[in-house]
Short mmCIF file of C-alpha atoms and ligand atoms in Angstrom, two decimals:
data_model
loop_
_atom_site.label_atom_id
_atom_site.label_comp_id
_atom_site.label_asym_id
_atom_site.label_seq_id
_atom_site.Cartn_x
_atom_site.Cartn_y
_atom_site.Cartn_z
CA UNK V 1 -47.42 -15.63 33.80
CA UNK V 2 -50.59 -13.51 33.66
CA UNK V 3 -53.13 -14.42 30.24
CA UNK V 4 -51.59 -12.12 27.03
CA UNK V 5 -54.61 -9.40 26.55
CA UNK V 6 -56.16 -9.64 23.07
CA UNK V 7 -56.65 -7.54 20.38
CA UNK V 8 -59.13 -7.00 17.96
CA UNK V 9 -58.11 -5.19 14.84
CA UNK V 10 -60.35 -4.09 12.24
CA UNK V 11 -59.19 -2.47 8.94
CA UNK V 12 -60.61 -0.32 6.46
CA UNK V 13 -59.71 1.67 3.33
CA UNK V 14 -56.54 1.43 1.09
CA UNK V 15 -53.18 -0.81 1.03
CA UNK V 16 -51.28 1.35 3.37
CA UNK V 17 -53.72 0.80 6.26
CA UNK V 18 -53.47 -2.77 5.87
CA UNK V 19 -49.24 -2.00 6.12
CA UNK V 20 -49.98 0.12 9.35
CA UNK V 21 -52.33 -2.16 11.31
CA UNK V 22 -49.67 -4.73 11.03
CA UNK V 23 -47.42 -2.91 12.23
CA UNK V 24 -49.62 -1.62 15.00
CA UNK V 25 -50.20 -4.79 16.08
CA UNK V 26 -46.46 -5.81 16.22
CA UNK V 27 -45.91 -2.74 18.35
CA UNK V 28 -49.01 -3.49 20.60
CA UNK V 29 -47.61 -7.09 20.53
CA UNK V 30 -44.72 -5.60 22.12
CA UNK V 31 -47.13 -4.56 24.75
CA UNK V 32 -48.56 -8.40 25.82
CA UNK V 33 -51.57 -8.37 23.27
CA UNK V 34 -51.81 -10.81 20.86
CA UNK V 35 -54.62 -10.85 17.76
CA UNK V 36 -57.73 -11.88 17.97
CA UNK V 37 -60.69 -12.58 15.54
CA UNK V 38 -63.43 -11.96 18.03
CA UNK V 39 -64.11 -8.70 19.22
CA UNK V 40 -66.45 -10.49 22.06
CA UNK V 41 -62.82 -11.70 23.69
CA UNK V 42 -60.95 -8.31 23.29
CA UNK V 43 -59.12 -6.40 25.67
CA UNK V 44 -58.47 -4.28 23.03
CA UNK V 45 -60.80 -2.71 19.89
CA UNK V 46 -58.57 -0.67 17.39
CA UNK V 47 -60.52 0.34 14.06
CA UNK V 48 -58.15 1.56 11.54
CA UNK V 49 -60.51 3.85 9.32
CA UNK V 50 -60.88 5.32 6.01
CA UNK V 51 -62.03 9.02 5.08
CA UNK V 52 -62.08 8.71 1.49
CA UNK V 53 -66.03 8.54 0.31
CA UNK V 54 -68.47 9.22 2.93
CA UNK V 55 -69.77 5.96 3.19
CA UNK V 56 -66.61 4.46 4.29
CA UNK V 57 -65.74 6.77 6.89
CA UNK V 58 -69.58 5.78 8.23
CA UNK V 59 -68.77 2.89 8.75
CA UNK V 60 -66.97 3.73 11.91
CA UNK V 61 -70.26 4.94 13.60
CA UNK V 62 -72.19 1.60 12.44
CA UNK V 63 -69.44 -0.02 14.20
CA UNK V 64 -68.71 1.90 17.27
CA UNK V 65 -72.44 1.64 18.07
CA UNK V 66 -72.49 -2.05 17.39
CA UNK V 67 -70.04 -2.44 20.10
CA UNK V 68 -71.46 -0.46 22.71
CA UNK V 69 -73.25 -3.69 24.26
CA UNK V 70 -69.64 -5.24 24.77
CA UNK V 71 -68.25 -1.85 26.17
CA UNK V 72 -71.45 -1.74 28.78
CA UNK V 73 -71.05 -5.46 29.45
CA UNK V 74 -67.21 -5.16 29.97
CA UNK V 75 -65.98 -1.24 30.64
CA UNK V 76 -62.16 -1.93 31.15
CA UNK V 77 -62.54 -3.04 27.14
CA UNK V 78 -60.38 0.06 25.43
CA UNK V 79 -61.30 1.23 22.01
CA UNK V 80 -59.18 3.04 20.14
CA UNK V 81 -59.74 5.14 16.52
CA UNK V 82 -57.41 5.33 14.06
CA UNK V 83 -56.81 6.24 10.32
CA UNK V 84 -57.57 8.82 8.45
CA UNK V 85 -61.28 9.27 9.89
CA UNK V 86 -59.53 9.53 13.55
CA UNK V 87 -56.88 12.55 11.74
CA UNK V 88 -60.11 14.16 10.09
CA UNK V 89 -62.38 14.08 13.14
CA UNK V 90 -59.90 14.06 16.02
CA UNK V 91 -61.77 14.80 19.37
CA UNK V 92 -65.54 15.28 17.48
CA UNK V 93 -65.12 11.47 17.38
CA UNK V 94 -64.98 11.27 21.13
CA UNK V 95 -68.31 14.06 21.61
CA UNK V 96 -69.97 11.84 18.76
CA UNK V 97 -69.29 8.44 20.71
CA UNK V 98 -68.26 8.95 23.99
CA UNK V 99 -67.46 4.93 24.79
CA UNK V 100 -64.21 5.78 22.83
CA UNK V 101 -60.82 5.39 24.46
CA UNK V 102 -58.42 6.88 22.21
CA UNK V 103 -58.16 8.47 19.03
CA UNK V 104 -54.66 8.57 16.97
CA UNK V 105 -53.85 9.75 13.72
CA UNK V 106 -51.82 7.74 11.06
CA UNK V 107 -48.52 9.98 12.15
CA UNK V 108 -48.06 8.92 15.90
CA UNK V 109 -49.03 5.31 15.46
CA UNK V 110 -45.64 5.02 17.39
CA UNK V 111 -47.41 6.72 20.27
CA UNK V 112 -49.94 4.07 20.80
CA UNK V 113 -48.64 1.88 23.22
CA UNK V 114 -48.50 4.86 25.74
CA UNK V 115 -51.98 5.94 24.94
CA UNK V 116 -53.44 2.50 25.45
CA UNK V 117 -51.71 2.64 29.02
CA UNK V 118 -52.98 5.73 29.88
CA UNK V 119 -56.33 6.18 31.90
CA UNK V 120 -59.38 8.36 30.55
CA UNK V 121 -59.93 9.57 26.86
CA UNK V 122 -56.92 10.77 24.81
CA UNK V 123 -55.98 12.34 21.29
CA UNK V 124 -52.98 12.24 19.29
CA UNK V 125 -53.68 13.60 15.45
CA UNK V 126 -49.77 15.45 15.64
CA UNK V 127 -47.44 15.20 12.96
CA UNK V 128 -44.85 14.87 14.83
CA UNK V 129 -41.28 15.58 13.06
CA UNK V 130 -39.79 12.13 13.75
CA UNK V 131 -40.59 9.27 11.71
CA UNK V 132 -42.87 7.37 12.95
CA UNK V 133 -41.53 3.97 11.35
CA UNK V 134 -38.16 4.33 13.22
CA UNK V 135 -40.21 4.27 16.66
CA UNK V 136 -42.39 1.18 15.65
CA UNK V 137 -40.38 -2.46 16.78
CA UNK V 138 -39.16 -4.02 13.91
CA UNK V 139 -41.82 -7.01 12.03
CA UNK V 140 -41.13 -10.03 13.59
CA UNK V 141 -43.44 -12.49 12.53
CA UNK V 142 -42.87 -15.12 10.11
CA UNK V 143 -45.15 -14.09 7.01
CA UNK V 144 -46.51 -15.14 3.65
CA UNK V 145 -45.25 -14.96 0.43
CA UNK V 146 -46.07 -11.66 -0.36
CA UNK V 147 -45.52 -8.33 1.51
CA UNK V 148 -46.36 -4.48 1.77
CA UNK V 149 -43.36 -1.58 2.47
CA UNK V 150 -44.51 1.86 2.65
CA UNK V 151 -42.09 3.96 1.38
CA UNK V 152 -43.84 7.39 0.62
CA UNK V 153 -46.55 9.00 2.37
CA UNK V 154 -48.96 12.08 1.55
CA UNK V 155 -49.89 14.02 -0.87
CA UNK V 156 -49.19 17.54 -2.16
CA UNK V 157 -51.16 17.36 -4.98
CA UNK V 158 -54.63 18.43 -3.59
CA UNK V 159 -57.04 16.91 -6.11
CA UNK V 160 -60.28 18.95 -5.38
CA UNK V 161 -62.13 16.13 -4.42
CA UNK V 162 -59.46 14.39 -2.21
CA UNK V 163 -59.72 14.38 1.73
CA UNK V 164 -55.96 12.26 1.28
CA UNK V 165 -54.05 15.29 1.70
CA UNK V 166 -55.67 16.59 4.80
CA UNK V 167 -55.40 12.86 6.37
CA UNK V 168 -51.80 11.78 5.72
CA UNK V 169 -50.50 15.25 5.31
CA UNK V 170 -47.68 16.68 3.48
CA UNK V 171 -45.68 14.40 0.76
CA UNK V 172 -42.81 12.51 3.16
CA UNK V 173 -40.38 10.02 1.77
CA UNK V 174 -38.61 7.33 4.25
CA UNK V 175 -34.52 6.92 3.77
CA UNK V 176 -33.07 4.34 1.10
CA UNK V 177 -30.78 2.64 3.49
CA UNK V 178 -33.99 1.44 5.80
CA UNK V 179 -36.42 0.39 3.12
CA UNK V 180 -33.61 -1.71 1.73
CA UNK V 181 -33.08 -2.95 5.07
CA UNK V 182 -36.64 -3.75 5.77
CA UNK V 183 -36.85 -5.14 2.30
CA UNK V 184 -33.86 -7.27 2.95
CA UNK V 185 -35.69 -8.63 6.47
CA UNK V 186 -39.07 -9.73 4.86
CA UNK V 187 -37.19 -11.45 2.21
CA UNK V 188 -34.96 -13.38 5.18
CA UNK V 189 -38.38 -13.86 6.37
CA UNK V 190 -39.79 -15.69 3.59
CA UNK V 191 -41.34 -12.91 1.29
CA UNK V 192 -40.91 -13.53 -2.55
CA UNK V 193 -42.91 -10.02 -3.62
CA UNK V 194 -42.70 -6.49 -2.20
CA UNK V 195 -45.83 -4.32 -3.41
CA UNK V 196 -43.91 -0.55 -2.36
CA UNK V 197 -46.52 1.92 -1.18
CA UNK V 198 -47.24 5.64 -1.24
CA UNK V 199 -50.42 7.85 -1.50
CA UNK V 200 -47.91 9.15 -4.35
CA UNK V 201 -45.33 6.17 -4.77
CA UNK V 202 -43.52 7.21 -7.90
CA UNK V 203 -43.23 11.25 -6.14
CA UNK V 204 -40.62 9.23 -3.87
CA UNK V 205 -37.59 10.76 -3.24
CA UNK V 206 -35.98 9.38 -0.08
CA UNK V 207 -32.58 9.94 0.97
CA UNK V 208 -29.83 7.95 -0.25
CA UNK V 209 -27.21 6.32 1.48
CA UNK V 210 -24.94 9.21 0.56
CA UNK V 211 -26.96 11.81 0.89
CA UNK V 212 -29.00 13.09 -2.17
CA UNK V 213 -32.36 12.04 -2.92
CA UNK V 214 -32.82 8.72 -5.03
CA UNK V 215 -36.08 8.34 -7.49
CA UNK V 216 -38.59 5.41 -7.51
CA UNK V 217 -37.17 4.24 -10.27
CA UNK V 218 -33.15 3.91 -8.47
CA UNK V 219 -35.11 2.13 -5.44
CA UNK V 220 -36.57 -0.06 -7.91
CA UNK V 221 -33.48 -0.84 -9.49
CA UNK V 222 -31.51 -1.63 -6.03
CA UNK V 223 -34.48 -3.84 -4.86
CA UNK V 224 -33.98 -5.63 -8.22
CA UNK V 225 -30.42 -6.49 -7.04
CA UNK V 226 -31.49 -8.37 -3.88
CA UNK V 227 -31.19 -12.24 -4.08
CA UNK V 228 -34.74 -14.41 -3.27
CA UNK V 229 -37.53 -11.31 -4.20
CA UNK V 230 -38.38 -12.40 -6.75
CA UNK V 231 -41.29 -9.67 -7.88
CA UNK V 232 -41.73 -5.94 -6.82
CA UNK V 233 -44.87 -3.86 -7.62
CA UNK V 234 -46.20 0.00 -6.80
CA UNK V 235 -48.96 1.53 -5.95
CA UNK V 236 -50.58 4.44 -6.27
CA UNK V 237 -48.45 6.74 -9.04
CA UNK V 238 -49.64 9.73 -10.22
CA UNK V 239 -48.96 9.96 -14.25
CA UNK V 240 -47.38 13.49 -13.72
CA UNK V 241 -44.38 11.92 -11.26
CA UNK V 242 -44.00 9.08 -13.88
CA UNK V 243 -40.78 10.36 -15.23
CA UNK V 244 -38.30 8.87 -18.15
CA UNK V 245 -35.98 6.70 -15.37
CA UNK V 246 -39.29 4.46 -14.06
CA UNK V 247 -41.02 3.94 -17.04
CA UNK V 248 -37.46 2.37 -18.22
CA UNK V 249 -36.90 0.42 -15.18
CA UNK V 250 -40.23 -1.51 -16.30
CA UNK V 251 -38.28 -2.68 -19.85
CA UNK V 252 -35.17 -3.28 -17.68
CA UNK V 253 -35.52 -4.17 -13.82
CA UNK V 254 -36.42 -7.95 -14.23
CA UNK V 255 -38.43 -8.74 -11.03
CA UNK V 256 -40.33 -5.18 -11.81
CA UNK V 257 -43.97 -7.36 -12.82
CA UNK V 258 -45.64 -5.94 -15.82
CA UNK V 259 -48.55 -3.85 -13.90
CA UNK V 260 -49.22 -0.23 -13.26
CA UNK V 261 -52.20 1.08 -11.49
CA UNK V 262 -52.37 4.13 -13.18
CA UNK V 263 -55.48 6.40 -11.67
CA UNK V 264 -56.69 8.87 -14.51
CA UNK V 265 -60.34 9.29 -12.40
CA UNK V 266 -61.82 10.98 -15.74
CA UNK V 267 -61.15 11.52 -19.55
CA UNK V 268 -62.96 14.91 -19.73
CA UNK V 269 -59.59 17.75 -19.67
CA UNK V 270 -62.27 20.11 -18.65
CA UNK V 271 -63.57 17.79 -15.65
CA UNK V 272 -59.37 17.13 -15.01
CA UNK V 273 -58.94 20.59 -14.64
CA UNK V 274 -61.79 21.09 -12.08
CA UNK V 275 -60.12 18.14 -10.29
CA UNK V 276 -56.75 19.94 -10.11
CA UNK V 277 -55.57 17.07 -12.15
CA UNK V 278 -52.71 18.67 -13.75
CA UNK V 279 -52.58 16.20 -16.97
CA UNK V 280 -55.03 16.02 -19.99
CA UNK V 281 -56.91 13.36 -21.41
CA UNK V 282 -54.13 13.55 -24.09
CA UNK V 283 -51.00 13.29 -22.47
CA UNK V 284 -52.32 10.60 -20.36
CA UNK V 285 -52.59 8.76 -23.06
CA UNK V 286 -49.29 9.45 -24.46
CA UNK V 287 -47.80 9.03 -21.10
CA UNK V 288 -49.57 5.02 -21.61
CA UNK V 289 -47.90 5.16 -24.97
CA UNK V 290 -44.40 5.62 -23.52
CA UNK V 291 -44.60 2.97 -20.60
CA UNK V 292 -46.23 0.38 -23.66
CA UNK V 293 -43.19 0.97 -25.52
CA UNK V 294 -40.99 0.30 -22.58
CA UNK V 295 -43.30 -2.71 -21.79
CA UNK V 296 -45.42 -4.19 -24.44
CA UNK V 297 -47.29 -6.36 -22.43
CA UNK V 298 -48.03 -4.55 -19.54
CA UNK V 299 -50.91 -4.53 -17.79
CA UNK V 300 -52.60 -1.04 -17.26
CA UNK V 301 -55.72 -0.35 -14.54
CA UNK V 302 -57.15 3.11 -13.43
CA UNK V 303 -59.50 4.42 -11.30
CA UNK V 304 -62.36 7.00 -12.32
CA UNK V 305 -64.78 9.23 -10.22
CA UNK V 306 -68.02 9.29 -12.14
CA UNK V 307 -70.61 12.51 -10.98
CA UNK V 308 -67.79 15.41 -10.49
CA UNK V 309 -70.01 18.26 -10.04
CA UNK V 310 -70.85 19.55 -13.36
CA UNK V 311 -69.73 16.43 -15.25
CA UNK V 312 -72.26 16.85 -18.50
CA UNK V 313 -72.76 13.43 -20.75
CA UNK V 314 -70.14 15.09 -23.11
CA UNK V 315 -67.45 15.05 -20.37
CA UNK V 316 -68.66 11.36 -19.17
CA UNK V 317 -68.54 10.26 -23.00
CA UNK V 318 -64.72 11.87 -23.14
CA UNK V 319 -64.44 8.92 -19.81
CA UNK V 320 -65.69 6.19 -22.20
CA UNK V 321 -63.58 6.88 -24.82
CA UNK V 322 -60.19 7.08 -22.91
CA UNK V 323 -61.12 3.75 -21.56
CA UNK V 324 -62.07 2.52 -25.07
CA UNK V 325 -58.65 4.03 -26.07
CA UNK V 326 -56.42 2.33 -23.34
CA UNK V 327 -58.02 -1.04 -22.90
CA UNK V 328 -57.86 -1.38 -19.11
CA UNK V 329 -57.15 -4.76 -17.20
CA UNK V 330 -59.28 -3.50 -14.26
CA UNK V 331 -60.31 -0.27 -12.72
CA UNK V 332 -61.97 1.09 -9.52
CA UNK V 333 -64.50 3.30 -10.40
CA UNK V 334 -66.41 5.53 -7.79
CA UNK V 335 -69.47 7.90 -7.37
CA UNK V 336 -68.22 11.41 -6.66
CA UNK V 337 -68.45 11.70 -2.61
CA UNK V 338 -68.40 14.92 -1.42
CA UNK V 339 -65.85 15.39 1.78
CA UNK V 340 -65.76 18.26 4.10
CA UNK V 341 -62.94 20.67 3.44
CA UNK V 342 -62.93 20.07 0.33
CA UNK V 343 -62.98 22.58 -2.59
CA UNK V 344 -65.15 20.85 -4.85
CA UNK V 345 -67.56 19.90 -1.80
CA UNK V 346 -68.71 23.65 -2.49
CA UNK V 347 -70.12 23.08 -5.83
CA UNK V 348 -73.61 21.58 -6.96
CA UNK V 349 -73.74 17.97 -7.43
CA UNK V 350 -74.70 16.08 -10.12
CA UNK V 351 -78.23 14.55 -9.62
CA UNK V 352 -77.71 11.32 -7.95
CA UNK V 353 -79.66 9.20 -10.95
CA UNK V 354 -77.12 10.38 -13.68
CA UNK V 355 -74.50 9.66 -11.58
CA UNK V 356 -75.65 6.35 -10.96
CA UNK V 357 -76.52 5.79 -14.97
CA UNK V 358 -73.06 6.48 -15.13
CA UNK V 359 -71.32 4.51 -13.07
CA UNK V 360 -73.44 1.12 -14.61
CA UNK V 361 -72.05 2.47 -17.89
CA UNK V 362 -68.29 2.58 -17.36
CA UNK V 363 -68.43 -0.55 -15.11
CA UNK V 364 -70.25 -2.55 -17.95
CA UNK V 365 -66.92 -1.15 -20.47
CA UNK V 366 -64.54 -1.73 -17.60
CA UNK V 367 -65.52 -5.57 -16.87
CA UNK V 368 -66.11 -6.14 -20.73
CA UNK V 369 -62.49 -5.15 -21.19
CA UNK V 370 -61.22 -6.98 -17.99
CA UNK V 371 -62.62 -9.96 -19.26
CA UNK V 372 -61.18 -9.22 -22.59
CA UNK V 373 -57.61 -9.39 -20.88
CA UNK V 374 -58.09 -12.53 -18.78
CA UNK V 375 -58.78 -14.34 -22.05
CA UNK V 376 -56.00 -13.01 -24.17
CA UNK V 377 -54.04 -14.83 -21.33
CA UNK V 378 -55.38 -18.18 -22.40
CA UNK V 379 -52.77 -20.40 -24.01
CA UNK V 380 -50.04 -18.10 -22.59
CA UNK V 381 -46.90 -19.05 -20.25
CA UNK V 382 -46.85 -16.83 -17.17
CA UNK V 383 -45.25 -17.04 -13.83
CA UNK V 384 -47.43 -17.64 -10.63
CA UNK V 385 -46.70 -17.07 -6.65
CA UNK V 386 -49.07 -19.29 -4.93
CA UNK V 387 -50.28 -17.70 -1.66
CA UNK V 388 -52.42 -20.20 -0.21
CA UNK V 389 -54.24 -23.79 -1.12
CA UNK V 390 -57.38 -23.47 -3.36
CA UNK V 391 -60.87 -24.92 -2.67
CA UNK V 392 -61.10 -27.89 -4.16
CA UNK V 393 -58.25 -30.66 -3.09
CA UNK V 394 -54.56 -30.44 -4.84
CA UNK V 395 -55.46 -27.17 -6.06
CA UNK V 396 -53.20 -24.07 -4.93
CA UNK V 397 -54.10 -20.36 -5.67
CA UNK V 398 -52.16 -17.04 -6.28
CA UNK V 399 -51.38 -14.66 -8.58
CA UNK V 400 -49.88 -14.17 -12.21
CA UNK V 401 -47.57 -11.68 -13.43
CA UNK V 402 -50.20 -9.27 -14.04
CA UNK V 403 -51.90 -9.35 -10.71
CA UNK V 404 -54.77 -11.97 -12.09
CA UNK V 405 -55.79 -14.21 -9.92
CA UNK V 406 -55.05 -17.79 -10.62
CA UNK V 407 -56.07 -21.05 -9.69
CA UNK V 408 -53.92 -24.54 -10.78
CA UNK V 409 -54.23 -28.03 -9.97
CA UNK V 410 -50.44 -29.01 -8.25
CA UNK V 411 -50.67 -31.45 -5.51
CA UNK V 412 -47.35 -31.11 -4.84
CA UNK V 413 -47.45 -27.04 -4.46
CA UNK V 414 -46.73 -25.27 -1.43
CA UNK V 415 -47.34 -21.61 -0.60
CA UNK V 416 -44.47 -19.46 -1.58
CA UNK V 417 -43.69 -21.23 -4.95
CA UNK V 418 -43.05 -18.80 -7.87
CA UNK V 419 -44.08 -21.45 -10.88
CA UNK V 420 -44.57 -21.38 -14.04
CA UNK V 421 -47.89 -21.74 -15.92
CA UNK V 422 -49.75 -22.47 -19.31
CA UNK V 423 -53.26 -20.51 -18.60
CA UNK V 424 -56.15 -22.87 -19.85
CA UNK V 425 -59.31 -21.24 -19.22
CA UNK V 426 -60.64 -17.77 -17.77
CA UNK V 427 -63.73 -17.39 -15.65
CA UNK V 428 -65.25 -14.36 -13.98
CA UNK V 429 -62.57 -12.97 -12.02
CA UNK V 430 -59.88 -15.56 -12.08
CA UNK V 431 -57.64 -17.74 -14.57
CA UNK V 432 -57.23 -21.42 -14.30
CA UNK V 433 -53.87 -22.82 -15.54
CA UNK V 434 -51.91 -25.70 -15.26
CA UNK V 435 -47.72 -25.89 -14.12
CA UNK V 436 -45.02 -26.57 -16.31
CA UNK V 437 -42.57 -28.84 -15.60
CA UNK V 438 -39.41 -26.69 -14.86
N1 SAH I 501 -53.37 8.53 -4.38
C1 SAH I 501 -54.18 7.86 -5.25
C2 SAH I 501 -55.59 7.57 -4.84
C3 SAH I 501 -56.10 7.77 -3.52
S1 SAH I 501 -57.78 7.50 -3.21
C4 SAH I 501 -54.24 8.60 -6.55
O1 SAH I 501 -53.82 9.71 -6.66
O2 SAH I 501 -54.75 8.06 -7.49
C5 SAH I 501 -58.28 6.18 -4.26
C6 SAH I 501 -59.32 6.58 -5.24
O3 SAH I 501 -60.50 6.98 -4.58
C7 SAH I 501 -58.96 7.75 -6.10
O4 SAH I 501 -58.14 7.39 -7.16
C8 SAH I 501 -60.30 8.24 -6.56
O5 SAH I 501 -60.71 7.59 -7.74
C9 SAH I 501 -61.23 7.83 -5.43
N2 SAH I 501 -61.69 8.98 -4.67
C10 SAH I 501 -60.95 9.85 -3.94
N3 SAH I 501 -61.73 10.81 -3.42
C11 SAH I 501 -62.99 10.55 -3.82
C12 SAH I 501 -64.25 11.20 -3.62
N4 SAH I 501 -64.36 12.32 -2.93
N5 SAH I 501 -65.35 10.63 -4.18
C13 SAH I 501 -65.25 9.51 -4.91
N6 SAH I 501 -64.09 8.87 -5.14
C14 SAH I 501 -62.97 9.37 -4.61
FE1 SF4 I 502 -55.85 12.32 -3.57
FE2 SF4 I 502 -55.07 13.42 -5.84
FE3 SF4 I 502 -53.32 13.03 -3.87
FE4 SF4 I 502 -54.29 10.96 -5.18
S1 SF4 I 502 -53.01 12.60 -6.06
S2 SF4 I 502 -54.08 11.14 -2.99
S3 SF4 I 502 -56.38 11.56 -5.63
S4 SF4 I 502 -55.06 14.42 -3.84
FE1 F3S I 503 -58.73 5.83 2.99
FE2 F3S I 503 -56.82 7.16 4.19
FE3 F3S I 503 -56.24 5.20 2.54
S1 F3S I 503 -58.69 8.00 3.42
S2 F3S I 503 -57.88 5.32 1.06
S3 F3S I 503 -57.31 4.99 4.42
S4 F3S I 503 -55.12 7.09 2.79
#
């Protein structure tokens, strides 16, 4: 039997890539590669990119150049582009860096196999009618405790400043009967937590087993109903898609953890309606109001783009005082990037000092008030999936209920237990605790 060929797989930008490479991988597993860590030993280089701020979709070209010494040294090595950089750029990636192979969009992932056969330079950035997912072999490997299932991709909400759109295209929901298959699989397979993905996840509304479409909410509830997972999560919602039937599936669907990444970028209604938001500052926050009542303890983050052109102080005060007003457990926040294609690429920018001022500011409020949360958690009892040993001997490592990260000293834990926990201390970004008995 000839050597298996090896692949190196690097992966950039948000959940869902992280979902695709894997299954990229399975289906160029398929094909005789197996992974690799060392791009020095590939056969194969895929870079699975990001397009959201400009300096992660540069980080392509720092990398394709840094591999043009193993391409020159070794030209039968094939590297391929994909992601939402390779759907944005398509063939300019090719005249930019000609020692690329192949370029594919996040649509015909399925097509990859054939285009890593094929001889010469190729592009696939389609979107191609079929579902890509139901042309991908089926995960195979035996995995960790905790899992990702797309089950929504796109956006139709064009957000001025959003390239997401353009990249993963029109809003498309996969059918009930398949996620609950694939759910039920990962579970056989070992998986205790499904995180459910979608550039839109709570806009889902796949087709039911009967015909008709079902909401997040209905998924949520059948997922609940599956022996052995244990914990489901979603990410990213929109707040206008958060309707009445989801926010009461978090009082009602027990394995439904309380935690909501709930993006609100700024707290300025004139800045939201530059953005194409289509909320205010307002019923944001009586949107949080309703979900708090269905969930008292649950654990709200956000993400914020700081710099939108003409954001004055006023507008980035509005920003500080929503976050003073929710009381975030984390948040992402971002310097405006501005993306080609975009609308709001075509206005003046904000000078790049204020914009940094700015961004200090609300991350100095945003880790005050994460810290704020890790220590209200001290002396509490809450559940913990450990997903792998800690540093120091005896000691395991996963994470709580609400997504913190926690450390506890159990000698006797293994990966995959779901345990429960008094939290004793907080530190910078994680909680120490110690088990139960029970
Ligand atoms: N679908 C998700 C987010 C996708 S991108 C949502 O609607 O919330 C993740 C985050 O990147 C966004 O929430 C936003 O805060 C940030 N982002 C997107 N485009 C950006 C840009 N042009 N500049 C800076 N940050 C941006
Ligand atoms: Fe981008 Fe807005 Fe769509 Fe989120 S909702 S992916 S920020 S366009
Ligand atoms: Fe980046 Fe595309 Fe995800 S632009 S954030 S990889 S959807």
């Amino acid at each position: 039997m000839s050597e298996a060929k090896k692949l190196f797989l690097k992966t950039y930008g948000c959940q869902m890539n992280v979902y695709d490479s894997e299954r990229m991988a399975e289906a160029m597993g398929a094909e005789g590669y197996v992974l690799t860590e060392v791009a020095e030993e590939a056969d194969m280089v895929l870079l699975n990119t990001c397009h959201i701020r400009e300096k992660a979709s540069e980080k392509l070209y720092s990398d394709l150049g840094r591999l043009k010494p193993l391409k020159l040294a070794k030209p039968d090595l094939k590297i391929g582009v994909a992601g939402c950089v390779a759907q944005a750029e398509g063939a300019e990636i090719l005249r930019r860096m000609p020692l690329v192979d192949l370029v594919v969009g996040p649509q015909a992932y399925h097509r990859l196999p054939e285009m890593a056969r094929s001889p010469g330079q190729v592009v696939d950035t389609e979107f191609p009618p079929e579902d890509k997912f139901d042309h991908l072999p089926a995960r195979k490997t035996n995995r960790g405790p905790t899992a990702f299932l797309t089950v929504q991709e796109g956006c139709d909400k064009f957000c001025t400043f959003c390239v997401v759109p353009y990249t993963r295209g029109s809003e498309v929901s996969r059918p009930v009967a398949r996620l609950l298959a694939e759910a039920q699989d990962l579970v056989a397979r070992g998986v205790r937590e499904i995180t459910l993905l979608g550039q839109n996840v709570n806009a889902f509304h796949g087709e039911g087993p009967e015909g008709g479409a079902w909401t997040l909410g209905r998924l949520i509830r059948a997922l609940d109903e599956i022996p052995g997972l244990e914990r489901i999560r979603y990410t990213t919602s929109h707040p206008n898609d958060m309707d009445d039937d989801l926010i009461a599936a978090h009082g009602d669907a027990a394995s439904l953890m309380p935690y909501l990444h709930l993006p609100v970028q700024s707290g300025s209604d004139r800045i939201l309606r530059a953005m194409n938001r289509r909320h205010t500052a307002n019923s944001y926050l009586r949107l949080v109001d309703r979900i708090r009542a269905a969930r008292p303890d649950i654990l709200l983050t956000s993400d914020f783009i700081v710099g939108f052109p003409g954001e004055t102080d006023a507008d980035f005060e509005a920003t500080l005082d929503l976050v003073r007003a929710v009381g975030y457990g984390a948040a992402f926040s971002f310097k405006y990037s501005a993306r080609p294609g975009t609308p709001a690429a075509e206005k003046p920018p904000v000078p790049a000092e204020v914009a940094d001022a700015r961004l200090q500011a609300l991350q100095a409020l945003i880790t005050a008030q994460q810290h704020a949360a890790q220590k209200a958690m001290v002396g509490r009892r809450v559940g913990v999936l450990y997903e792998k040993p800690g540093r120091l001997p005896g000691q395991m490592v996963g994470k709580s209920d609400h997504l913190m990260a926690v450390h506890v000293d159990d000698p006797q834990g293994q990966v995959g237990d779901l345990v429960q926990v008094e939290v004793i201390a907080s530190s910078t970004n994680s909680l120490a605790a110690r088990r139960l008995p029970g």
